[in-house]
Amino acid sequence: MASSNNHLVIMAGGIGSRFWPMSTQELPKQFIDVMGCGRTLIQLTVDRFEGVCPKENVWVVTSERYAQTVREQLPDIPEENILKEPCRRNTAPCIAYVCWKIKTRNPKANVVVTPSDHVVMNVKEFQRVINSALNYTQTSDAILTLGMKPTRPETGYGYIEADLSSASASNKEIYRVDSFKEKPDVDTASQYIRQNNYFWNAGIFIWNVNTIVNAFRIYQPEIAEIFTQLMPYYYTPQEQEEINRHFPECPNISVDYAVIERATNVYMLVGSFGWADMGRWDDVY
């Protein structure tokens, strides 16, 4: 049975137009059945967390223009859990907003943050890894990310350089992160593959809500101040109006640059469950 403290945050605000002509700005890739399996990418994302997070603890952060599509495709998600961004500000403000809101009602929350456009082939192993990660962050102040064991010199993904010399005492699959690498050229990617301590960066994060809120306060005080001031409005009829007013004040920055690459308590859990980021038609093939 899923812990009532486990929360899933799905980032679904991207325009996802690289799957033209199937996807458009009106219906981005996360809302279409790219795999031809009868389920859209965002529906598959929710499906694979079945039993990990209760339905009432599933959150989707999207834009106003896609909110109705989210409601139609995910009817089991509470409507108040569909958070609407008034403008695009990348992933740091998106994550800060939802984590501050979750913390308001559940300061013991344990959160998984995932994009809405990934594919996982071995769902059972994925769930094992996620549960292992949640067990770890529940009692630690670690910022945890998933590192995928690479199978080819992929130039379309970022990489994580991990320190494999010693694993965590409480979980032998978790290692400290040394650095994050931008998407490499093919020669650099081939070099990474020859070493055993480089992993694909899946962009999936796990942390307890206090850890990430404190990290924002340290590394992004401007963002932290905005969402702290909004705390009286969360879960009220005035929330959307206040978000519309103050969200555009946030800097346009990814959570990677804003927090993850600056923090000292970042760890990686190794995953191998048939993962792909559906960024291009090549990924589908």
PDB file of C-alpha atoms in Angstrom:
ATOM      1  CA  MET A   1       0.000   0.000   0.000  1.00  0.00           C
ATOM      2  CA  ALA A   2       1.365   3.423  -0.961  1.00  0.00           C
ATOM      3  CA  SER A   3       2.446   5.661   1.909  1.00  0.00           C
ATOM      4  CA  SER A   4       0.176   8.657   2.451  1.00  0.00           C
ATOM      5  CA  ASN A   5       3.348  10.780   2.555  1.00  0.00           C
ATOM      6  CA  ASN A   6       4.401   9.799  -0.984  1.00  0.00           C
ATOM      7  CA  HIS A   7       3.645  12.426  -3.611  1.00  0.00           C
ATOM      8  CA  LEU A   8       4.151  12.357  -7.378  1.00  0.00           C
ATOM      9  CA  VAL A   9       4.764  15.583  -9.299  1.00  0.00           C
ATOM     10  CA  ILE A  10       4.454  15.412 -13.092  1.00  0.00           C
ATOM     11  CA  MET A  11       5.855  18.315 -15.106  1.00  0.00           C
ATOM     12  CA  ALA A  12       3.665  18.669 -18.189  1.00  0.00           C
ATOM     13  CA  GLY A  13       3.960  22.252 -19.342  1.00  0.00           C
ATOM     14  CA  GLY A  14       6.251  21.835 -22.344  1.00  0.00           C
ATOM     15  CA  ILE A  15       5.009  22.520 -25.852  1.00  0.00           C
ATOM     16  CA  GLY A  16       6.509  19.214 -27.069  1.00  0.00           C
ATOM     17  CA  SER A  17       6.316  20.070 -30.763  1.00  0.00           C
ATOM     18  CA  ARG A  18       9.227  17.907 -31.960  1.00  0.00           C
ATOM     19  CA  PHE A  19       6.855  15.055 -32.787  1.00  0.00           C
ATOM     20  CA  TRP A  20       5.337  16.971 -35.688  1.00  0.00           C
ATOM     21  CA  PRO A  21       3.026  16.276 -37.416  1.00  0.00           C
ATOM     22  CA  MET A  22       1.536  14.126 -34.626  1.00  0.00           C
ATOM     23  CA  SER A  23       2.160  16.726 -31.915  1.00  0.00           C
ATOM     24  CA  THR A  24       1.387  20.414 -32.068  1.00  0.00           C
ATOM     25  CA  GLN A  25       1.442  23.369 -29.683  1.00  0.00           C
ATOM     26  CA  GLU A  26      -2.279  22.713 -29.140  1.00  0.00           C
ATOM     27  CA  LEU A  27      -1.661  19.033 -28.305  1.00  0.00           C
ATOM     28  CA  PRO A  28       1.976  18.424 -27.277  1.00  0.00           C
ATOM     29  CA  LYS A  29       3.617  15.007 -27.242  1.00  0.00           C
ATOM     30  CA  GLN A  30       2.842  14.275 -23.561  1.00  0.00           C
ATOM     31  CA  PHE A  31      -0.861  14.157 -24.463  1.00  0.00           C
ATOM     32  CA  ILE A  32      -0.621  11.845 -27.483  1.00  0.00           C
ATOM     33  CA  ASP A  33      -0.241   8.083 -27.882  1.00  0.00           C
ATOM     34  CA  VAL A  34       3.285   8.179 -29.297  1.00  0.00           C
ATOM     35  CA  MET A  35       3.866   4.463 -28.651  1.00  0.00           C
ATOM     36  CA  GLY A  36       0.610   3.324 -30.273  1.00  0.00           C
ATOM     37  CA  CYS A  37      -0.411   1.413 -27.136  1.00  0.00           C
ATOM     38  CA  GLY A  38      -3.721   3.112 -26.407  1.00  0.00           C
ATOM     39  CA  ARG A  39      -2.314   5.333 -23.637  1.00  0.00           C
ATOM     40  CA  THR A  40      -0.758   8.780 -23.927  1.00  0.00           C
ATOM     41  CA  LEU A  41       2.670   9.505 -22.470  1.00  0.00           C
ATOM     42  CA  ILE A  42       1.233  11.325 -19.468  1.00  0.00           C
ATOM     43  CA  GLN A  43      -1.219   8.479 -18.827  1.00  0.00           C
ATOM     44  CA  LEU A  44       1.661   5.973 -18.967  1.00  0.00           C
ATOM     45  CA  THR A  45       3.539   8.145 -16.481  1.00  0.00           C
ATOM     46  CA  VAL A  46       0.692   7.948 -13.960  1.00  0.00           C
ATOM     47  CA  ASP A  47       0.184   4.222 -14.665  1.00  0.00           C
ATOM     48  CA  ARG A  48       3.710   3.264 -13.642  1.00  0.00           C
ATOM     49  CA  PHE A  49       3.343   4.918 -10.241  1.00  0.00           C
ATOM     50  CA  GLU A  50       0.329   2.750  -9.403  1.00  0.00           C
ATOM     51  CA  GLY A  51       0.809   1.534  -5.832  1.00  0.00           C
ATOM     52  CA  VAL A  52       3.694   3.957  -5.211  1.00  0.00           C
ATOM     53  CA  CYS A  53       1.741   7.184  -4.661  1.00  0.00           C
ATOM     54  CA  PRO A  54      -1.980   7.486  -3.788  1.00  0.00           C
ATOM     55  CA  LYS A  55      -4.085   9.054  -6.539  1.00  0.00           C
ATOM     56  CA  GLU A  56      -4.934  11.999  -4.275  1.00  0.00           C
ATOM     57  CA  ASN A  57      -1.199  12.722  -4.004  1.00  0.00           C
ATOM     58  CA  VAL A  58      -0.577  12.967  -7.752  1.00  0.00           C
ATOM     59  CA  TRP A  59       0.114  16.502  -8.974  1.00  0.00           C
ATOM     60  CA  VAL A  60       0.406  17.828 -12.514  1.00  0.00           C
ATOM     61  CA  VAL A  61       1.991  21.190 -13.236  1.00  0.00           C
ATOM     62  CA  THR A  62       1.018  22.456 -16.656  1.00  0.00           C
ATOM     63  CA  SER A  63      -0.052  25.616 -18.436  1.00  0.00           C
ATOM     64  CA  GLU A  64      -3.550  27.025 -18.494  1.00  0.00           C
ATOM     65  CA  ARG A  65      -3.977  26.010 -22.140  1.00  0.00           C
ATOM     66  CA  TYR A  66      -3.446  22.302 -21.328  1.00  0.00           C
ATOM     67  CA  ALA A  67      -5.347  22.088 -18.018  1.00  0.00           C
ATOM     68  CA  GLN A  68      -8.550  20.825 -19.620  1.00  0.00           C
ATOM     69  CA  THR A  69      -6.626  18.155 -21.543  1.00  0.00           C
ATOM     70  CA  VAL A  70      -5.031  16.991 -18.276  1.00  0.00           C
ATOM     71  CA  ARG A  71      -8.477  16.775 -16.663  1.00  0.00           C
ATOM     72  CA  GLU A  72      -9.804  14.724 -19.572  1.00  0.00           C
ATOM     73  CA  GLN A  73      -6.849  12.329 -19.730  1.00  0.00           C
ATOM     74  CA  LEU A  74      -6.377  11.956 -15.953  1.00  0.00           C
ATOM     75  CA  PRO A  75      -9.921  12.032 -14.523  1.00  0.00           C
ATOM     76  CA  ASP A  76      -8.843  10.363 -11.254  1.00  0.00           C
ATOM     77  CA  ILE A  77      -6.533  13.242 -10.319  1.00  0.00           C
ATOM     78  CA  PRO A  78      -8.179  15.813  -8.006  1.00  0.00           C
ATOM     79  CA  GLU A  79      -8.811  19.018  -9.920  1.00  0.00           C
ATOM     80  CA  GLU A  80      -7.034  21.079  -7.244  1.00  0.00           C
ATOM     81  CA  ASN A  81      -3.907  18.987  -7.948  1.00  0.00           C
ATOM     82  CA  ILE A  82      -3.671  20.353 -11.503  1.00  0.00           C
ATOM     83  CA  LEU A  83      -1.557  23.462 -11.078  1.00  0.00           C
ATOM     84  CA  LYS A  84      -1.691  26.029 -13.859  1.00  0.00           C
ATOM     85  CA  GLU A  85       1.342  28.148 -14.701  1.00  0.00           C
ATOM     86  CA  PRO A  86       0.411  31.529 -16.195  1.00  0.00           C
ATOM     87  CA  CYS A  87       3.651  31.615 -18.211  1.00  0.00           C
ATOM     88  CA  ARG A  88       6.685  29.438 -18.935  1.00  0.00           C
ATOM     89  CA  ARG A  89       9.484  29.824 -16.394  1.00  0.00           C
ATOM     90  CA  ASN A  90      11.305  26.493 -16.762  1.00  0.00           C
ATOM     91  CA  THR A  91      11.435  23.784 -14.085  1.00  0.00           C
ATOM     92  CA  ALA A  92      12.739  25.591 -10.972  1.00  0.00           C
ATOM     93  CA  PRO A  93       9.658  27.805 -10.368  1.00  0.00           C
ATOM     94  CA  CYS A  94       7.407  24.894 -11.405  1.00  0.00           C
ATOM     95  CA  ILE A  95       8.937  22.591  -8.781  1.00  0.00           C
ATOM     96  CA  ALA A  96       9.106  25.295  -6.116  1.00  0.00           C
ATOM     97  CA  TYR A  97       5.398  26.096  -6.516  1.00  0.00           C
ATOM     98  CA  VAL A  98       4.156  22.540  -6.128  1.00  0.00           C
ATOM     99  CA  CYS A  99       6.574  21.632  -3.319  1.00  0.00           C
ATOM    100  CA  TRP A 100       5.649  24.712  -1.287  1.00  0.00           C
ATOM    101  CA  LYS A 101       1.983  23.867  -1.760  1.00  0.00           C
ATOM    102  CA  ILE A 102       2.469  20.223  -0.751  1.00  0.00           C
ATOM    103  CA  LYS A 103       4.480  21.240   2.316  1.00  0.00           C
ATOM    104  CA  THR A 104       1.677  23.548   3.472  1.00  0.00           C
ATOM    105  CA  ARG A 105      -0.549  20.532   4.165  1.00  0.00           C
ATOM    106  CA  ASN A 106       2.004  17.747   4.572  1.00  0.00           C
ATOM    107  CA  PRO A 107       5.407  18.775   5.991  1.00  0.00           C
ATOM    108  CA  LYS A 108       6.404  15.088   6.031  1.00  0.00           C
ATOM    109  CA  ALA A 109       5.816  14.679   2.307  1.00  0.00           C
ATOM    110  CA  ASN A 110       8.229  12.587   0.261  1.00  0.00           C
ATOM    111  CA  VAL A 111       8.201  13.678  -3.379  1.00  0.00           C
ATOM    112  CA  VAL A 112       9.065  12.191  -6.777  1.00  0.00           C
ATOM    113  CA  VAL A 113       9.366  14.711  -9.612  1.00  0.00           C
ATOM    114  CA  THR A 114       9.229  13.382 -13.158  1.00  0.00           C
ATOM    115  CA  PRO A 115       8.744  14.681 -16.686  1.00  0.00           C
ATOM    116  CA  SER A 116       5.553  13.598 -18.449  1.00  0.00           C
ATOM    117  CA  ASP A 117       7.128  12.328 -21.677  1.00  0.00           C
ATOM    118  CA  HIS A 118       9.304   9.372 -20.690  1.00  0.00           C
ATOM    119  CA  VAL A 119       8.828   5.688 -21.462  1.00  0.00           C
ATOM    120  CA  VAL A 120       9.706   2.802 -19.138  1.00  0.00           C
ATOM    121  CA  MET A 121       9.618  -0.790 -20.367  1.00  0.00           C
ATOM    122  CA  ASN A 122      10.123  -2.708 -17.086  1.00  0.00           C
ATOM    123  CA  VAL A 123       7.547  -1.062 -14.824  1.00  0.00           C
ATOM    124  CA  LYS A 124       8.027  -3.550 -11.972  1.00  0.00           C
ATOM    125  CA  GLU A 125      11.742  -2.779 -11.722  1.00  0.00           C
ATOM    126  CA  PHE A 126      11.016   0.942 -12.051  1.00  0.00           C
ATOM    127  CA  GLN A 127       8.654   0.762  -9.097  1.00  0.00           C
ATOM    128  CA  ARG A 128      11.239  -1.125  -7.047  1.00  0.00           C
ATOM    129  CA  VAL A 129      13.816   1.593  -7.738  1.00  0.00           C
ATOM    130  CA  ILE A 130      11.389   4.430  -6.945  1.00  0.00           C
ATOM    131  CA  ASN A 131      10.306   2.798  -3.686  1.00  0.00           C
ATOM    132  CA  SER A 132      13.941   2.293  -2.748  1.00  0.00           C
ATOM    133  CA  ALA A 133      14.611   5.982  -3.454  1.00  0.00           C
ATOM    134  CA  LEU A 134      11.595   7.124  -1.415  1.00  0.00           C
ATOM    135  CA  ASN A 135      12.662   4.976   1.532  1.00  0.00           C
ATOM    136  CA  TYR A 136      16.066   6.661   1.397  1.00  0.00           C
ATOM    137  CA  THR A 137      14.901  10.270   1.195  1.00  0.00           C
ATOM    138  CA  GLN A 138      12.253   9.774   3.867  1.00  0.00           C
ATOM    139  CA  THR A 139      14.975   9.721   6.526  1.00  0.00           C
ATOM    140  CA  SER A 140      17.753  11.735   4.896  1.00  0.00           C
ATOM    141  CA  ASP A 141      18.336  15.232   3.561  1.00  0.00           C
ATOM    142  CA  ALA A 142      19.598  13.909   0.231  1.00  0.00           C
ATOM    143  CA  ILE A 143      18.609  15.303  -3.140  1.00  0.00           C
ATOM    144  CA  LEU A 144      18.359  12.083  -5.107  1.00  0.00           C
ATOM    145  CA  THR A 145      18.342  11.652  -8.878  1.00  0.00           C
ATOM    146  CA  LEU A 146      18.128   8.566 -11.083  1.00  0.00           C
ATOM    147  CA  GLY A 147      21.078   7.625 -13.272  1.00  0.00           C
ATOM    148  CA  MET A 148      20.381   5.290 -16.173  1.00  0.00           C
ATOM    149  CA  LYS A 149      23.085   2.781 -17.095  1.00  0.00           C
ATOM    150  CA  PRO A 150      23.959   3.837 -20.669  1.00  0.00           C
ATOM    151  CA  THR A 151      23.671   1.325 -23.501  1.00  0.00           C
ATOM    152  CA  ARG A 152      25.102   3.477 -26.297  1.00  0.00           C
ATOM    153  CA  PRO A 153      27.057   6.744 -26.764  1.00  0.00           C
ATOM    154  CA  GLU A 154      23.898   8.874 -26.754  1.00  0.00           C
ATOM    155  CA  THR A 155      24.383  12.561 -27.598  1.00  0.00           C
ATOM    156  CA  GLY A 156      20.791  13.550 -26.806  1.00  0.00           C
ATOM    157  CA  TYR A 157      21.034  13.060 -23.035  1.00  0.00           C
ATOM    158  CA  GLY A 158      22.952  14.778 -20.268  1.00  0.00           C
ATOM    159  CA  TYR A 159      25.208  12.612 -18.108  1.00  0.00           C
ATOM    160  CA  ILE A 160      25.884  12.155 -14.402  1.00  0.00           C
ATOM    161  CA  GLU A 161      29.425  11.485 -13.188  1.00  0.00           C
ATOM    162  CA  ALA A 162      29.143   9.440  -9.999  1.00  0.00           C
ATOM    163  CA  ASP A 163      31.662   8.494  -7.325  1.00  0.00           C
ATOM    164  CA  LEU A 164      31.440   4.705  -7.322  1.00  0.00           C
ATOM    165  CA  SER A 165      34.247   4.239  -4.795  1.00  0.00           C
ATOM    166  CA  SER A 166      31.778   3.871  -1.940  1.00  0.00           C
ATOM    167  CA  ALA A 167      28.022   3.395  -1.813  1.00  0.00           C
ATOM    168  CA  SER A 168      25.663   4.743   0.816  1.00  0.00           C
ATOM    169  CA  ALA A 169      25.770   2.738   4.032  1.00  0.00           C
ATOM    170  CA  SER A 170      21.980   2.323   4.010  1.00  0.00           C
ATOM    171  CA  ASN A 171      21.490   1.641   0.282  1.00  0.00           C
ATOM    172  CA  LYS A 172      24.202   0.015  -1.839  1.00  0.00           C
ATOM    173  CA  GLU A 173      22.658   1.323  -5.090  1.00  0.00           C
ATOM    174  CA  ILE A 174      23.132   4.976  -4.124  1.00  0.00           C
ATOM    175  CA  TYR A 175      26.316   6.974  -4.797  1.00  0.00           C
ATOM    176  CA  ARG A 176      27.406  10.558  -4.411  1.00  0.00           C
ATOM    177  CA  VAL A 177      27.240  12.688  -7.578  1.00  0.00           C
ATOM    178  CA  ASP A 178      30.555  14.252  -8.605  1.00  0.00           C
ATOM    179  CA  SER A 179      29.264  16.366 -11.489  1.00  0.00           C
ATOM    180  CA  PHE A 180      26.640  16.808 -14.175  1.00  0.00           C
ATOM    181  CA  LYS A 181      27.654  16.900 -17.842  1.00  0.00           C
ATOM    182  CA  GLU A 182      25.870  18.654 -20.676  1.00  0.00           C
ATOM    183  CA  LYS A 183      24.774  16.725 -23.764  1.00  0.00           C
ATOM    184  CA  PRO A 184      28.115  15.617 -25.287  1.00  0.00           C
ATOM    185  CA  ASP A 185      29.375  15.195 -28.819  1.00  0.00           C
ATOM    186  CA  VAL A 186      29.736  11.630 -30.036  1.00  0.00           C
ATOM    187  CA  ASP A 187      33.453  11.350 -29.170  1.00  0.00           C
ATOM    188  CA  THR A 188      32.863  12.528 -25.616  1.00  0.00           C
ATOM    189  CA  ALA A 189      29.830  10.253 -25.260  1.00  0.00           C
ATOM    190  CA  SER A 190      31.939   7.309 -26.442  1.00  0.00           C
ATOM    191  CA  GLN A 191      34.546   8.211 -23.828  1.00  0.00           C
ATOM    192  CA  TYR A 192      31.841   8.249 -21.143  1.00  0.00           C
ATOM    193  CA  ILE A 193      30.648   4.803 -22.212  1.00  0.00           C
ATOM    194  CA  ARG A 194      34.163   3.360 -21.804  1.00  0.00           C
ATOM    195  CA  GLN A 195      34.130   4.446 -18.182  1.00  0.00           C
ATOM    196  CA  ASN A 196      31.776   2.813 -15.722  1.00  0.00           C
ATOM    197  CA  ASN A 197      30.907   5.870 -13.630  1.00  0.00           C
ATOM    198  CA  TYR A 198      28.908   7.870 -16.194  1.00  0.00           C
ATOM    199  CA  PHE A 199      25.132   7.517 -16.380  1.00  0.00           C
ATOM    200  CA  TRP A 200      22.340   9.074 -18.412  1.00  0.00           C
ATOM    201  CA  ASN A 201      20.583  11.831 -16.514  1.00  0.00           C
ATOM    202  CA  ALA A 202      16.894  10.884 -16.487  1.00  0.00           C
ATOM    203  CA  GLY A 203      15.752  14.184 -14.962  1.00  0.00           C
ATOM    204  CA  ILE A 204      13.785  12.315 -12.276  1.00  0.00           C
ATOM    205  CA  PHE A 205      14.273  13.614  -8.735  1.00  0.00           C
ATOM    206  CA  ILE A 206      13.317  12.286  -5.316  1.00  0.00           C
ATOM    207  CA  TRP A 207      13.492  14.240  -2.047  1.00  0.00           C
ATOM    208  CA  ASN A 208      11.538  14.998   1.069  1.00  0.00           C
ATOM    209  CA  VAL A 209       9.758  18.303   0.872  1.00  0.00           C
ATOM    210  CA  ASN A 210      11.800  19.969   3.613  1.00  0.00           C
ATOM    211  CA  THR A 211      15.057  19.160   1.813  1.00  0.00           C
ATOM    212  CA  ILE A 212      14.055  20.847  -1.428  1.00  0.00           C
ATOM    213  CA  VAL A 213      12.425  23.854   0.238  1.00  0.00           C
ATOM    214  CA  ASN A 214      15.589  24.426   2.290  1.00  0.00           C
ATOM    215  CA  ALA A 215      17.717  24.046  -0.855  1.00  0.00           C
ATOM    216  CA  PHE A 216      15.692  26.742  -2.616  1.00  0.00           C
ATOM    217  CA  ARG A 217      16.080  29.005   0.399  1.00  0.00           C
ATOM    218  CA  ILE A 218      19.858  28.595   0.235  1.00  0.00           C
ATOM    219  CA  TYR A 219      20.479  28.680  -3.524  1.00  0.00           C
ATOM    220  CA  GLN A 220      17.447  30.574  -4.887  1.00  0.00           C
ATOM    221  CA  PRO A 221      16.215  32.924  -2.134  1.00  0.00           C
ATOM    222  CA  GLU A 222      14.319  35.051  -4.681  1.00  0.00           C
ATOM    223  CA  ILE A 223      12.180  32.086  -5.735  1.00  0.00           C
ATOM    224  CA  ALA A 224      11.810  30.904  -2.135  1.00  0.00           C
ATOM    225  CA  GLU A 225      10.554  34.309  -1.046  1.00  0.00           C
ATOM    226  CA  ILE A 226       7.862  34.387  -3.736  1.00  0.00           C
ATOM    227  CA  PHE A 227       6.340  31.026  -2.819  1.00  0.00           C
ATOM    228  CA  THR A 228       6.705  31.587   0.932  1.00  0.00           C
ATOM    229  CA  GLN A 229       4.699  34.808   0.647  1.00  0.00           C
ATOM    230  CA  LEU A 230       2.010  32.901  -1.249  1.00  0.00           C
ATOM    231  CA  MET A 231       1.490  30.313   1.499  1.00  0.00           C
ATOM    232  CA  PRO A 232      -1.688  31.953   2.901  1.00  0.00           C
ATOM    233  CA  TYR A 233      -3.329  31.546  -0.524  1.00  0.00           C
ATOM    234  CA  TYR A 234      -2.644  27.856  -1.242  1.00  0.00           C
ATOM    235  CA  TYR A 235      -5.876  25.812  -1.335  1.00  0.00           C
ATOM    236  CA  THR A 236      -7.998  28.975  -1.373  1.00  0.00           C
ATOM    237  CA  PRO A 237     -10.133  30.534  -4.146  1.00  0.00           C
ATOM    238  CA  GLN A 238      -7.531  33.314  -4.428  1.00  0.00           C
ATOM    239  CA  GLU A 239      -4.633  30.968  -5.212  1.00  0.00           C
ATOM    240  CA  GLN A 240      -4.750  31.140  -9.013  1.00  0.00           C
ATOM    241  CA  GLU A 241      -5.110  34.904  -9.037  1.00  0.00           C
ATOM    242  CA  GLU A 242      -2.066  35.294  -6.783  1.00  0.00           C
ATOM    243  CA  ILE A 243      -0.055  32.773  -8.805  1.00  0.00           C
ATOM    244  CA  ASN A 244      -0.947  34.637 -11.999  1.00  0.00           C
ATOM    245  CA  ARG A 245       0.305  37.828 -10.394  1.00  0.00           C
ATOM    246  CA  HIS A 246       3.566  36.581  -8.852  1.00  0.00           C
ATOM    247  CA  PHE A 247       4.681  33.555 -10.909  1.00  0.00           C
ATOM    248  CA  PRO A 248       5.972  35.793 -13.757  1.00  0.00           C
ATOM    249  CA  GLU A 249       8.337  37.408 -11.227  1.00  0.00           C
ATOM    250  CA  CYS A 250      10.300  34.154 -11.028  1.00  0.00           C
ATOM    251  CA  PRO A 251      13.519  33.840 -13.028  1.00  0.00           C
ATOM    252  CA  ASN A 252      13.419  31.578 -16.072  1.00  0.00           C
ATOM    253  CA  ILE A 253      15.745  28.813 -14.868  1.00  0.00           C
ATOM    254  CA  SER A 254      15.870  25.038 -14.689  1.00  0.00           C
ATOM    255  CA  VAL A 255      16.000  23.270 -11.337  1.00  0.00           C
ATOM    256  CA  ASP A 256      19.299  21.736 -12.470  1.00  0.00           C
ATOM    257  CA  TYR A 257      21.045  25.088 -12.784  1.00  0.00           C
ATOM    258  CA  ALA A 258      19.128  26.715  -9.944  1.00  0.00           C
ATOM    259  CA  VAL A 259      19.649  24.089  -7.248  1.00  0.00           C
ATOM    260  CA  ILE A 260      20.825  20.593  -8.211  1.00  0.00           C
ATOM    261  CA  GLU A 261      24.213  21.507  -9.672  1.00  0.00           C
ATOM    262  CA  ARG A 262      24.959  23.843  -6.773  1.00  0.00           C
ATOM    263  CA  ALA A 263      23.924  21.648  -3.851  1.00  0.00           C
ATOM    264  CA  THR A 264      26.413  19.459  -1.972  1.00  0.00           C
ATOM    265  CA  ASN A 265      23.976  16.750  -0.865  1.00  0.00           C
ATOM    266  CA  VAL A 266      23.183  15.286  -4.301  1.00  0.00           C
ATOM    267  CA  TYR A 267      23.169  11.514  -4.764  1.00  0.00           C
ATOM    268  CA  MET A 268      22.300   9.122  -7.577  1.00  0.00           C
ATOM    269  CA  LEU A 269      20.461   5.825  -7.558  1.00  0.00           C
ATOM    270  CA  VAL A 270      21.381   3.530 -10.439  1.00  0.00           C
ATOM    271  CA  GLY A 271      18.473   2.400 -12.598  1.00  0.00           C
ATOM    272  CA  SER A 272      18.179  -0.142 -15.385  1.00  0.00           C
ATOM    273  CA  PHE A 273      14.575  -0.642 -16.461  1.00  0.00           C
ATOM    274  CA  GLY A 274      14.366   0.150 -20.173  1.00  0.00           C
ATOM    275  CA  TRP A 275      14.099   3.933 -20.039  1.00  0.00           C
ATOM    276  CA  ALA A 276      13.883   6.510 -22.818  1.00  0.00           C
ATOM    277  CA  ASP A 277      13.186  10.221 -22.966  1.00  0.00           C
ATOM    278  CA  MET A 278      10.752  10.658 -25.835  1.00  0.00           C
ATOM    279  CA  GLY A 279      12.453  13.729 -27.230  1.00  0.00           C
ATOM    280  CA  ARG A 280      12.580  12.791 -30.903  1.00  0.00           C
ATOM    281  CA  TRP A 281      11.120  10.307 -33.362  1.00  0.00           C
ATOM    282  CA  ASP A 282      14.467   8.485 -33.168  1.00  0.00           C
ATOM    283  CA  ASP A 283      13.707   7.657 -29.530  1.00  0.00           C
ATOM    284  CA  VAL A 284      10.457   5.956 -30.539  1.00  0.00           C
ATOM    285  CA  TYR A 285      12.239   3.802 -33.116  1.00  0.00           C
TER     286      TYR A 285
END
